[in-house]
């Protein structure tokens, strides 16, 4: 059996992309007569027709490598059917290049946006398989995405290191953790790092409640406070606003990000010495953790098994301890946010962690 497979990585990168590519490729070479085509920079390469025939040796030595050997780019789903100034019909171009490459299937590694376009291409008749990557862990139908646990490890280390300096100086430290819509990374790293306050996009906060936690700790002879704030965390007032209104409100406030803003507000309200820490893209960089290497390999092998069975229109998932797959049509466009009553939230509350609500 011969199969020609196109692979692309799309959207924000994360640790484990190369490990997953390697998993697909090695299993495919083992299981059947595979030819692999690497599509450059995600859907950009598919739209513009930029790809390369891959050699088996190119998949060697990449298990531990961060980033993606194929490159990536953000190609918003909302523009896919829009013909812009360049006059390119992107969907038609992607189908044309798929056919020119003589692919039997296309494997798309990516997050929510990538999966929406993967579903679109599947509806257009292409054979597509998705693989769920993102440090945000916000893809519906899978317990975990690859990249998430590595980011949790990195963000936790940031909190750990901030902890010691916060304690030495008796300061309030606000650490901004990636995640615009979903707070999974902040929730896990906050718990792992022993944060005192955790602020998530899904649970709007009241700054006065956050201030109360800082004051309460001071009363308990704890001179320092660690606040883990998701970059998309919002106040109760902001939560009532539409996205555009909220953005304008934030721009007016003049603060660059949630951590700076909360640090300033707490200084004004409680008079504490506060500092903001923004680890940013460090959370997405470098080598995947052992957990993510294993998950990426399991996911990649499952994708190769699906190709062998010619089962398309699906994305690979982890449910419980089992690697399985979901229909693209059922998961595309459904973000997995932290439910306010999630068990992990309750665990945190029972540990005395405040969500500022
Ligand atoms: O989706 C992953 C993520 O790192 C989010 O947590 C973050 O909001 C966003 O990407 C940042 O995007 P960019 O890399 O384009 O700045």
mmCIF file of C-alpha atoms and ligand atoms in Angstrom:
data_model
loop_
_atom_site.group_PDB
_atom_site.id
_atom_site.type_symbol
_atom_site.label_atom_id
_atom_site.label_comp_id
_atom_site.label_asym_id
_atom_site.label_seq_id
_atom_site.Cartn_x
_atom_site.Cartn_y
_atom_site.Cartn_z
ATOM 1 C CA UNK A 1 0.000 0.000 0.000
ATOM 2 C CA UNK A 2 1.373 3.383 -1.014
ATOM 3 C CA UNK A 3 0.290 6.671 0.578
ATOM 4 C CA UNK A 4 1.394 10.208 -0.195
ATOM 5 C CA UNK A 5 0.989 12.367 2.890
ATOM 6 C CA UNK A 6 1.145 16.152 3.140
ATOM 7 C CA UNK A 7 2.026 17.583 6.578
ATOM 8 C CA UNK A 8 1.695 21.157 7.785
ATOM 9 C CA UNK A 9 1.968 22.986 11.119
ATOM 10 C CA UNK A 10 -0.220 26.049 11.510
ATOM 11 C CA UNK A 11 -0.944 28.784 14.080
ATOM 12 C CA UNK A 12 1.231 29.619 17.099
ATOM 13 C CA UNK A 13 4.043 27.122 17.571
ATOM 14 C CA UNK A 14 4.560 25.016 20.701
ATOM 15 C CA UNK A 15 6.936 22.374 22.015
ATOM 16 C CA UNK A 16 6.102 18.938 20.610
ATOM 17 C CA UNK A 17 5.329 19.871 16.997
ATOM 18 C CA UNK A 18 8.478 18.177 15.718
ATOM 19 C CA UNK A 19 7.979 15.187 18.004
ATOM 20 C CA UNK A 20 4.483 14.748 16.536
ATOM 21 C CA UNK A 21 5.700 15.159 12.938
ATOM 22 C CA UNK A 22 8.339 12.511 13.707
ATOM 23 C CA UNK A 23 5.669 10.211 15.215
ATOM 24 C CA UNK A 24 3.513 10.412 12.071
ATOM 25 C CA UNK A 25 6.467 9.974 9.725
ATOM 26 C CA UNK A 26 8.222 7.115 11.492
ATOM 27 C CA UNK A 27 5.044 5.126 11.997
ATOM 28 C CA UNK A 28 3.986 5.769 8.393
ATOM 29 C CA UNK A 29 7.376 4.576 7.044
ATOM 30 C CA UNK A 30 7.166 1.507 9.298
ATOM 31 C CA UNK A 31 3.577 0.643 8.466
ATOM 32 C CA UNK A 32 3.318 1.277 4.726
ATOM 33 C CA UNK A 33 5.064 2.654 1.646
ATOM 34 C CA UNK A 34 4.933 6.323 2.629
ATOM 35 C CA UNK A 35 5.928 9.419 0.710
ATOM 36 C CA UNK A 36 5.839 12.612 2.735
ATOM 37 C CA UNK A 37 5.521 16.157 1.490
ATOM 38 C CA UNK A 38 6.341 18.998 3.902
ATOM 39 C CA UNK A 39 4.150 22.068 3.365
ATOM 40 C CA UNK A 40 5.873 25.267 4.484
ATOM 41 C CA UNK A 41 4.488 27.744 7.040
ATOM 42 C CA UNK A 42 1.123 26.082 7.512
ATOM 43 C CA UNK A 43 -1.791 27.010 5.263
ATOM 44 C CA UNK A 44 0.358 29.762 3.701
ATOM 45 C CA UNK A 45 2.407 27.081 1.946
ATOM 46 C CA UNK A 46 -0.742 25.256 0.871
ATOM 47 C CA UNK A 47 -2.282 28.459 -0.514
ATOM 48 C CA UNK A 48 0.896 29.624 -2.243
ATOM 49 C CA UNK A 49 2.131 26.215 -3.313
ATOM 50 C CA UNK A 50 5.325 26.023 -1.290
ATOM 51 C CA UNK A 51 6.302 22.520 -0.321
ATOM 52 C CA UNK A 52 9.202 20.087 -0.365
ATOM 53 C CA UNK A 53 9.556 16.339 -0.804
ATOM 54 C CA UNK A 54 10.784 15.086 2.573
ATOM 55 C CA UNK A 55 13.486 12.481 3.043
ATOM 56 C CA UNK A 56 13.260 9.934 5.826
ATOM 57 C CA UNK A 57 16.440 11.363 7.351
ATOM 58 C CA UNK A 58 14.737 14.746 7.860
ATOM 59 C CA UNK A 59 12.552 13.197 10.555
ATOM 60 C CA UNK A 60 15.560 11.996 12.499
ATOM 61 C CA UNK A 61 16.927 13.870 15.522
ATOM 62 C CA UNK A 62 13.873 16.119 15.928
ATOM 63 C CA UNK A 63 12.152 14.490 18.919
ATOM 64 C CA UNK A 64 13.575 16.993 21.365
ATOM 65 C CA UNK A 65 13.678 19.995 19.049
ATOM 66 C CA UNK A 66 11.421 22.973 19.865
ATOM 67 C CA UNK A 67 9.452 24.901 17.237
ATOM 68 C CA UNK A 68 8.616 23.275 13.906
ATOM 69 C CA UNK A 69 10.911 22.185 11.097
ATOM 70 C CA UNK A 70 8.122 23.074 8.634
ATOM 71 C CA UNK A 71 7.623 26.651 9.833
ATOM 72 C CA UNK A 72 4.250 28.082 10.759
ATOM 73 C CA UNK A 73 2.070 31.130 10.258
ATOM 74 C CA UNK A 74 -1.285 32.444 11.354
ATOM 75 C CA UNK A 75 -3.852 32.357 8.528
ATOM 76 C CA UNK A 76 -7.159 33.403 10.120
ATOM 77 C CA UNK A 77 -10.051 31.074 9.327
ATOM 78 C CA UNK A 78 -12.428 34.036 8.967
ATOM 79 C CA UNK A 79 -10.459 35.137 5.862
ATOM 80 C CA UNK A 80 -10.278 31.734 4.188
ATOM 81 C CA UNK A 81 -13.342 32.285 2.014
ATOM 82 C CA UNK A 82 -12.664 36.001 1.575
ATOM 83 C CA UNK A 83 -10.977 37.029 -1.656
ATOM 84 C CA UNK A 84 -8.602 39.879 -0.789
ATOM 85 C CA UNK A 85 -6.674 42.449 -2.773
ATOM 86 C CA UNK A 86 -4.362 39.752 -4.164
ATOM 87 C CA UNK A 87 -7.441 38.244 -5.855
ATOM 88 C CA UNK A 88 -6.522 34.744 -4.633
ATOM 89 C CA UNK A 89 -9.316 32.265 -3.971
ATOM 90 C CA UNK A 90 -7.571 30.590 -1.025
ATOM 91 C CA UNK A 91 -9.815 27.544 -0.833
ATOM 92 C CA UNK A 92 -9.508 26.854 -4.562
ATOM 93 C CA UNK A 93 -5.718 27.368 -4.337
ATOM 94 C CA UNK A 94 -5.395 24.895 -1.436
ATOM 95 C CA UNK A 95 -7.418 22.273 -3.342
ATOM 96 C CA UNK A 96 -5.382 22.846 -6.497
ATOM 97 C CA UNK A 97 -2.065 22.420 -4.683
ATOM 98 C CA UNK A 98 -3.328 19.341 -2.801
ATOM 99 C CA UNK A 99 -4.101 17.788 -6.173
ATOM 100 C CA UNK A 100 -0.817 18.955 -7.730
ATOM 101 C CA UNK A 101 1.076 17.296 -4.885
ATOM 102 C CA UNK A 102 -0.971 14.143 -5.646
ATOM 103 C CA UNK A 103 -1.719 13.708 -1.950
ATOM 104 C CA UNK A 104 -3.728 10.863 -0.500
ATOM 105 C CA UNK A 105 -4.222 12.935 2.628
ATOM 106 C CA UNK A 106 -3.270 16.093 4.486
ATOM 107 C CA UNK A 107 -2.194 16.068 8.154
ATOM 108 C CA UNK A 108 -2.727 19.418 9.909
ATOM 109 C CA UNK A 109 -1.062 20.086 13.260
ATOM 110 C CA UNK A 110 -2.635 23.055 14.979
ATOM 111 C CA UNK A 111 -5.055 24.661 17.370
ATOM 112 C CA UNK A 112 -8.630 25.883 17.091
ATOM 113 C CA UNK A 113 -8.179 28.047 13.984
ATOM 114 C CA UNK A 114 -6.221 25.291 12.216
ATOM 115 C CA UNK A 115 -8.971 22.794 12.979
ATOM 116 C CA UNK A 116 -11.648 25.086 11.561
ATOM 117 C CA UNK A 117 -9.761 25.308 8.263
ATOM 118 C CA UNK A 118 -9.017 21.562 8.377
ATOM 119 C CA UNK A 119 -12.764 20.967 8.681
ATOM 120 C CA UNK A 120 -13.446 23.349 5.802
ATOM 121 C CA UNK A 121 -10.994 21.425 3.603
ATOM 122 C CA UNK A 122 -12.559 18.142 4.685
ATOM 123 C CA UNK A 123 -15.997 19.489 3.720
ATOM 124 C CA UNK A 124 -14.462 20.465 0.376
ATOM 125 C CA UNK A 125 -13.659 16.798 -0.204
ATOM 126 C CA UNK A 126 -9.978 16.572 0.852
ATOM 127 C CA UNK A 127 -8.791 13.730 3.088
ATOM 128 C CA UNK A 128 -7.762 15.528 6.267
ATOM 129 C CA UNK A 129 -6.500 14.457 9.686
ATOM 130 C CA UNK A 130 -5.973 16.935 12.535
ATOM 131 C CA UNK A 131 -3.519 16.770 15.425
ATOM 132 C CA UNK A 132 -4.283 18.960 18.468
ATOM 133 C CA UNK A 133 -1.458 21.286 19.470
ATOM 134 C CA UNK A 134 -1.517 24.331 21.705
ATOM 135 C CA UNK A 135 -0.131 25.485 25.011
ATOM 136 C CA UNK A 136 -3.664 26.757 25.745
ATOM 137 C CA UNK A 137 -5.179 23.226 25.927
ATOM 138 C CA UNK A 138 -8.421 24.639 24.567
ATOM 139 C CA UNK A 139 -9.342 22.126 21.857
ATOM 140 C CA UNK A 140 -12.674 20.456 22.449
ATOM 141 C CA UNK A 141 -12.818 16.662 22.692
ATOM 142 C CA UNK A 142 -9.291 16.013 23.955
ATOM 143 C CA UNK A 143 -8.237 16.016 27.602
ATOM 144 C CA UNK A 144 -4.855 17.441 26.633
ATOM 145 C CA UNK A 145 -3.163 18.966 23.618
ATOM 146 C CA UNK A 146 0.560 18.458 23.065
ATOM 147 C CA UNK A 147 2.604 21.467 24.175
ATOM 148 C CA UNK A 148 0.387 22.190 27.139
ATOM 149 C CA UNK A 149 2.307 20.234 29.775
ATOM 150 C CA UNK A 150 5.638 21.699 28.676
ATOM 151 C CA UNK A 151 4.185 25.190 29.023
ATOM 152 C CA UNK A 152 2.822 24.262 32.463
ATOM 153 C CA UNK A 153 6.325 23.162 33.463
ATOM 154 C CA UNK A 154 7.862 26.415 32.191
ATOM 155 C CA UNK A 155 5.222 28.676 33.771
ATOM 156 C CA UNK A 156 5.562 26.742 37.032
ATOM 157 C CA UNK A 157 9.299 27.272 37.036
ATOM 158 C CA UNK A 158 8.712 31.000 36.506
ATOM 159 C CA UNK A 159 6.353 31.052 39.522
ATOM 160 C CA UNK A 160 8.863 29.059 41.610
ATOM 161 C CA UNK A 161 11.656 31.497 40.842
ATOM 162 C CA UNK A 162 9.435 34.492 41.501
ATOM 163 C CA UNK A 163 8.362 32.918 44.804
ATOM 164 C CA UNK A 164 11.807 33.160 46.348
ATOM 165 C CA UNK A 165 12.424 36.750 45.335
ATOM 166 C CA UNK A 166 8.863 37.730 46.372
ATOM 167 C CA UNK A 167 9.434 36.207 49.809
ATOM 168 C CA UNK A 168 12.820 37.891 50.255
ATOM 169 C CA UNK A 169 11.435 41.350 49.503
ATOM 170 C CA UNK A 170 7.927 40.928 50.862
ATOM 171 C CA UNK A 171 6.453 41.959 47.533
ATOM 172 C CA UNK A 172 3.286 41.204 45.620
ATOM 173 C CA UNK A 173 4.259 39.658 42.309
ATOM 174 C CA UNK A 174 1.804 39.414 39.416
ATOM 175 C CA UNK A 175 2.838 36.838 36.810
ATOM 176 C CA UNK A 176 1.144 37.050 33.421
ATOM 177 C CA UNK A 177 0.625 33.611 31.925
ATOM 178 C CA UNK A 178 -0.325 32.992 28.299
ATOM 179 C CA UNK A 179 -3.927 32.233 27.447
ATOM 180 C CA UNK A 180 -6.211 34.844 25.991
ATOM 181 C CA UNK A 181 -9.498 32.982 26.079
ATOM 182 C CA UNK A 182 -8.709 29.837 28.051
ATOM 183 C CA UNK A 183 -7.198 29.765 31.528
ATOM 184 C CA UNK A 184 -6.017 26.138 31.670
ATOM 185 C CA UNK A 185 -2.331 27.039 31.645
ATOM 186 C CA UNK A 186 -2.743 29.588 34.440
ATOM 187 C CA UNK A 187 -4.897 27.205 36.481
ATOM 188 C CA UNK A 188 -2.421 24.302 36.269
ATOM 189 C CA UNK A 189 0.728 26.423 36.700
ATOM 190 C CA UNK A 190 -0.940 28.414 39.480
ATOM 191 C CA UNK A 191 -1.709 25.224 41.386
ATOM 192 C CA UNK A 192 1.696 23.684 40.668
ATOM 193 C CA UNK A 193 3.506 26.870 41.697
ATOM 194 C CA UNK A 194 1.439 27.468 44.829
ATOM 195 C CA UNK A 195 -0.006 30.817 43.693
ATOM 196 C CA UNK A 196 -2.202 32.646 46.224
ATOM 197 C CA UNK A 197 -4.478 34.224 43.629
ATOM 198 C CA UNK A 198 -5.356 32.817 40.198
ATOM 199 C CA UNK A 199 -7.139 35.003 37.650
ATOM 200 C CA UNK A 200 -8.725 33.366 34.616
ATOM 201 C CA UNK A 201 -10.560 34.734 31.557
ATOM 202 C CA UNK A 202 -13.486 32.469 32.444
ATOM 203 C CA UNK A 203 -13.939 33.812 36.017
ATOM 204 C CA UNK A 204 -14.112 37.626 36.007
ATOM 205 C CA UNK A 205 -12.407 39.229 39.018
ATOM 206 C CA UNK A 206 -13.061 42.186 41.254
ATOM 207 C CA UNK A 207 -9.800 43.977 42.063
ATOM 208 C CA UNK A 208 -11.121 44.697 45.578
ATOM 209 C CA UNK A 209 -11.389 40.939 46.196
ATOM 210 C CA UNK A 210 -7.811 40.485 44.972
ATOM 211 C CA UNK A 211 -6.725 43.287 47.300
ATOM 212 C CA UNK A 212 -8.506 41.559 50.198
ATOM 213 C CA UNK A 213 -6.417 38.413 49.614
ATOM 214 C CA UNK A 214 -3.213 40.465 49.700
ATOM 215 C CA UNK A 215 -4.307 42.166 52.945
ATOM 216 C CA UNK A 216 -5.424 38.910 54.501
ATOM 217 C CA UNK A 217 -2.020 37.382 53.821
ATOM 218 C CA UNK A 218 -0.336 40.393 55.400
ATOM 219 C CA UNK A 219 -2.515 39.894 58.491
ATOM 220 C CA UNK A 220 -1.399 36.250 58.556
ATOM 221 C CA UNK A 221 2.210 37.473 58.636
ATOM 222 C CA UNK A 222 2.797 36.600 54.981
ATOM 223 C CA UNK A 223 4.436 39.676 53.595
ATOM 224 C CA UNK A 224 4.337 38.490 50.002
ATOM 225 C CA UNK A 225 1.627 37.368 47.566
ATOM 226 C CA UNK A 226 1.890 35.484 44.279
ATOM 227 C CA UNK A 227 -0.775 36.241 41.694
ATOM 228 C CA UNK A 228 -0.969 34.131 38.528
ATOM 229 C CA UNK A 229 -3.021 36.062 35.971
ATOM 230 C CA UNK A 230 -3.964 34.727 32.539
ATOM 231 C CA UNK A 231 -3.244 37.288 29.843
ATOM 232 C CA UNK A 232 -6.958 37.299 28.983
ATOM 233 C CA UNK A 233 -8.222 37.650 32.565
ATOM 234 C CA UNK A 234 -10.832 40.378 32.855
ATOM 235 C CA UNK A 235 -12.565 42.354 35.559
ATOM 236 C CA UNK A 236 -16.289 41.945 36.193
ATOM 237 C CA UNK A 237 -16.832 45.341 34.586
ATOM 238 C CA UNK A 238 -14.903 44.326 31.451
ATOM 239 C CA UNK A 239 -16.740 41.017 31.256
ATOM 240 C CA UNK A 240 -19.951 42.931 30.576
ATOM 241 C CA UNK A 241 -18.378 44.749 27.599
ATOM 242 C CA UNK A 242 -18.249 43.626 23.972
ATOM 243 C CA UNK A 243 -14.753 42.710 22.719
ATOM 244 C CA UNK A 244 -14.145 45.990 20.843
ATOM 245 C CA UNK A 245 -15.408 48.089 23.766
ATOM 246 C CA UNK A 246 -13.143 46.145 26.147
ATOM 247 C CA UNK A 247 -10.125 46.653 23.899
ATOM 248 C CA UNK A 248 -10.785 50.400 23.731
ATOM 249 C CA UNK A 249 -11.243 50.566 27.508
ATOM 250 C CA UNK A 250 -7.906 48.794 28.002
ATOM 251 C CA UNK A 251 -6.086 50.959 25.487
ATOM 252 C CA UNK A 252 -7.346 54.027 27.344
ATOM 253 C CA UNK A 253 -6.050 52.704 30.664
ATOM 254 C CA UNK A 254 -2.566 52.766 29.101
ATOM 255 C CA UNK A 255 -1.387 49.512 30.684
ATOM 256 C CA UNK A 256 0.539 47.059 28.636
ATOM 257 C CA UNK A 257 -1.062 43.798 29.735
ATOM 258 C CA UNK A 258 -2.926 42.441 32.713
ATOM 259 C CA UNK A 259 0.060 41.993 35.055
ATOM 260 C CA UNK A 260 1.144 45.632 34.877
ATOM 261 C CA UNK A 261 -2.393 46.756 35.373
ATOM 262 C CA UNK A 262 -3.084 44.593 38.417
ATOM 263 C CA UNK A 263 0.266 45.484 39.990
ATOM 264 C CA UNK A 264 -0.554 49.196 39.647
ATOM 265 C CA UNK A 265 -4.137 48.812 40.888
ATOM 266 C CA UNK A 266 -2.983 46.882 43.960
ATOM 267 C CA UNK A 267 -0.298 49.452 44.743
ATOM 268 C CA UNK A 268 -2.959 52.171 44.579
ATOM 269 C CA UNK A 269 -5.535 50.228 46.589
ATOM 270 C CA UNK A 270 -3.452 48.543 49.284
ATOM 271 C CA UNK A 271 -0.156 50.383 49.129
ATOM 272 C CA UNK A 272 1.861 47.208 48.610
ATOM 273 C CA UNK A 273 5.041 47.102 46.613
ATOM 274 C CA UNK A 274 4.049 45.136 43.520
ATOM 275 C CA UNK A 275 5.899 43.972 40.415
ATOM 276 C CA UNK A 276 4.684 42.559 37.119
ATOM 277 C CA UNK A 277 6.425 39.635 35.425
ATOM 278 C CA UNK A 278 5.647 38.682 31.819
ATOM 279 C CA UNK A 279 7.416 35.479 30.683
ATOM 280 C CA UNK A 280 5.606 35.688 27.309
ATOM 281 C CA UNK A 281 6.793 33.447 24.483
ATOM 282 C CA UNK A 282 9.332 31.680 26.693
ATOM 283 C CA UNK A 283 6.290 29.555 27.563
ATOM 284 C CA UNK A 284 6.167 28.308 23.972
ATOM 285 C CA UNK A 285 9.839 27.835 23.349
ATOM 286 C CA UNK A 286 12.383 25.053 23.625
ATOM 287 C CA UNK A 287 12.315 21.315 24.022
ATOM 288 C CA UNK A 288 9.096 19.430 24.861
ATOM 289 C CA UNK A 289 8.802 17.790 28.286
ATOM 290 C CA UNK A 290 8.911 14.003 28.617
ATOM 291 C CA UNK A 291 5.102 13.976 28.965
ATOM 292 C CA UNK A 292 4.677 15.903 25.708
ATOM 293 C CA UNK A 293 7.214 13.752 23.858
ATOM 294 C CA UNK A 294 5.214 10.667 24.792
ATOM 295 C CA UNK A 295 1.854 12.267 23.962
ATOM 296 C CA UNK A 296 3.171 13.663 20.654
ATOM 297 C CA UNK A 297 4.504 10.230 19.690
ATOM 298 C CA UNK A 298 1.235 8.525 20.609
ATOM 299 C CA UNK A 299 -0.737 11.131 18.657
ATOM 300 C CA UNK A 300 1.548 10.871 15.625
ATOM 301 C CA UNK A 301 1.362 7.083 15.530
ATOM 302 C CA UNK A 302 -2.431 7.213 15.819
ATOM 303 C CA UNK A 303 -2.550 9.582 12.839
ATOM 304 C CA UNK A 304 -0.472 7.097 10.797
ATOM 305 C CA UNK A 305 -2.852 4.300 11.823
ATOM 306 C CA UNK A 306 -5.791 6.392 10.640
ATOM 307 C CA UNK A 307 -4.045 6.941 7.292
ATOM 308 C CA UNK A 308 -3.479 3.193 6.988
ATOM 309 C CA UNK A 309 -7.210 2.653 7.576
ATOM 310 C CA UNK A 310 -8.106 5.554 5.260
ATOM 311 C CA UNK A 311 -10.135 7.131 8.034
ATOM 312 C CA UNK A 312 -10.275 10.859 7.361
ATOM 313 C CA UNK A 313 -12.205 13.919 8.502
ATOM 314 C CA UNK A 314 -11.060 13.364 12.080
ATOM 315 C CA UNK A 315 -8.640 14.754 14.637
ATOM 316 C CA UNK A 316 -6.621 12.759 17.133
ATOM 317 C CA UNK A 317 -7.503 13.084 20.832
ATOM 318 C CA UNK A 318 -6.681 11.841 24.319
ATOM 319 C CA UNK A 319 -9.706 10.771 26.313
ATOM 320 C CA UNK A 320 -8.968 9.314 29.735
ATOM 321 C CA UNK A 321 -5.874 7.236 29.096
ATOM 322 C CA UNK A 322 -6.848 6.311 25.567
ATOM 323 C CA UNK A 323 -5.685 7.825 22.299
ATOM 324 C CA UNK A 324 -8.687 8.120 20.020
ATOM 325 C CA UNK A 325 -10.129 10.551 17.450
ATOM 326 C CA UNK A 326 -13.113 12.844 16.980
ATOM 327 C CA UNK A 327 -14.881 14.015 13.851
ATOM 328 C CA UNK A 328 -13.518 17.372 12.695
ATOM 329 C CA UNK A 329 -17.085 18.533 12.118
ATOM 330 C CA UNK A 330 -17.911 17.918 15.788
ATOM 331 C CA UNK A 331 -14.957 19.713 17.351
ATOM 332 C CA UNK A 332 -14.077 22.508 14.921
ATOM 333 C CA UNK A 333 -15.015 25.930 16.256
ATOM 334 C CA UNK A 334 -15.871 24.644 19.747
ATOM 335 C CA UNK A 335 -13.329 26.082 22.198
ATOM 336 C CA UNK A 336 -12.754 24.178 25.438
ATOM 337 C CA UNK A 337 -12.780 26.766 28.209
ATOM 338 C CA UNK A 338 -12.392 26.235 31.964
ATOM 339 C CA UNK A 339 -15.892 25.660 33.392
ATOM 340 C CA UNK A 340 -16.346 27.833 36.501
ATOM 341 C CA UNK A 341 -17.387 24.710 38.422
ATOM 342 C CA UNK A 342 -14.508 22.546 37.142
ATOM 343 C CA UNK A 343 -13.075 20.138 39.717
ATOM 344 C CA UNK A 344 -9.648 21.794 39.459
ATOM 345 C CA UNK A 345 -11.208 25.169 40.280
ATOM 346 C CA UNK A 346 -12.861 23.635 43.324
ATOM 347 C CA UNK A 347 -9.581 22.003 44.368
ATOM 348 C CA UNK A 348 -7.921 25.425 44.196
ATOM 349 C CA UNK A 349 -10.721 27.072 46.159
ATOM 350 C CA UNK A 350 -10.517 24.341 48.803
ATOM 351 C CA UNK A 351 -6.800 25.135 49.081
ATOM 352 C CA UNK A 352 -7.688 28.738 49.887
ATOM 353 C CA UNK A 353 -6.640 30.076 46.483
ATOM 354 C CA UNK A 354 -8.664 33.124 45.491
ATOM 355 C CA UNK A 355 -10.040 33.650 41.984
ATOM 356 C CA UNK A 356 -10.754 37.262 42.850
ATOM 357 C CA UNK A 357 -14.509 36.733 42.390
HETATM 358 O O1 LIG B 1 -2.415 30.143 21.259
HETATM 359 C C1 LIG B 1 -1.186 30.137 21.867
HETATM 360 C C2 LIG B 1 -0.819 31.533 22.360
HETATM 361 O O2 LIG B 1 0.473 31.473 22.917
HETATM 362 C C3 LIG B 1 -1.804 32.167 23.324
HETATM 363 O O3 LIG B 1 -1.657 31.700 24.645
HETATM 364 C C4 LIG B 1 -1.452 33.610 23.171
HETATM 365 O O4 LIG B 1 -2.555 34.429 23.539
HETATM 366 C C5 LIG B 1 -1.144 33.732 21.702
HETATM 367 O O5 LIG B 1 -0.780 32.437 21.265
HETATM 368 C C6 LIG B 1 -0.046 34.691 21.358
HETATM 369 O O6 LIG B 1 0.030 34.795 19.978
HETATM 370 P P1 LIG B 1 1.281 35.316 19.159
HETATM 371 O O7 LIG B 1 2.357 34.285 19.236
HETATM 372 O O8 LIG B 1 0.764 35.484 17.794
HETATM 373 O O9 LIG B 1 1.709 36.592 19.819
#
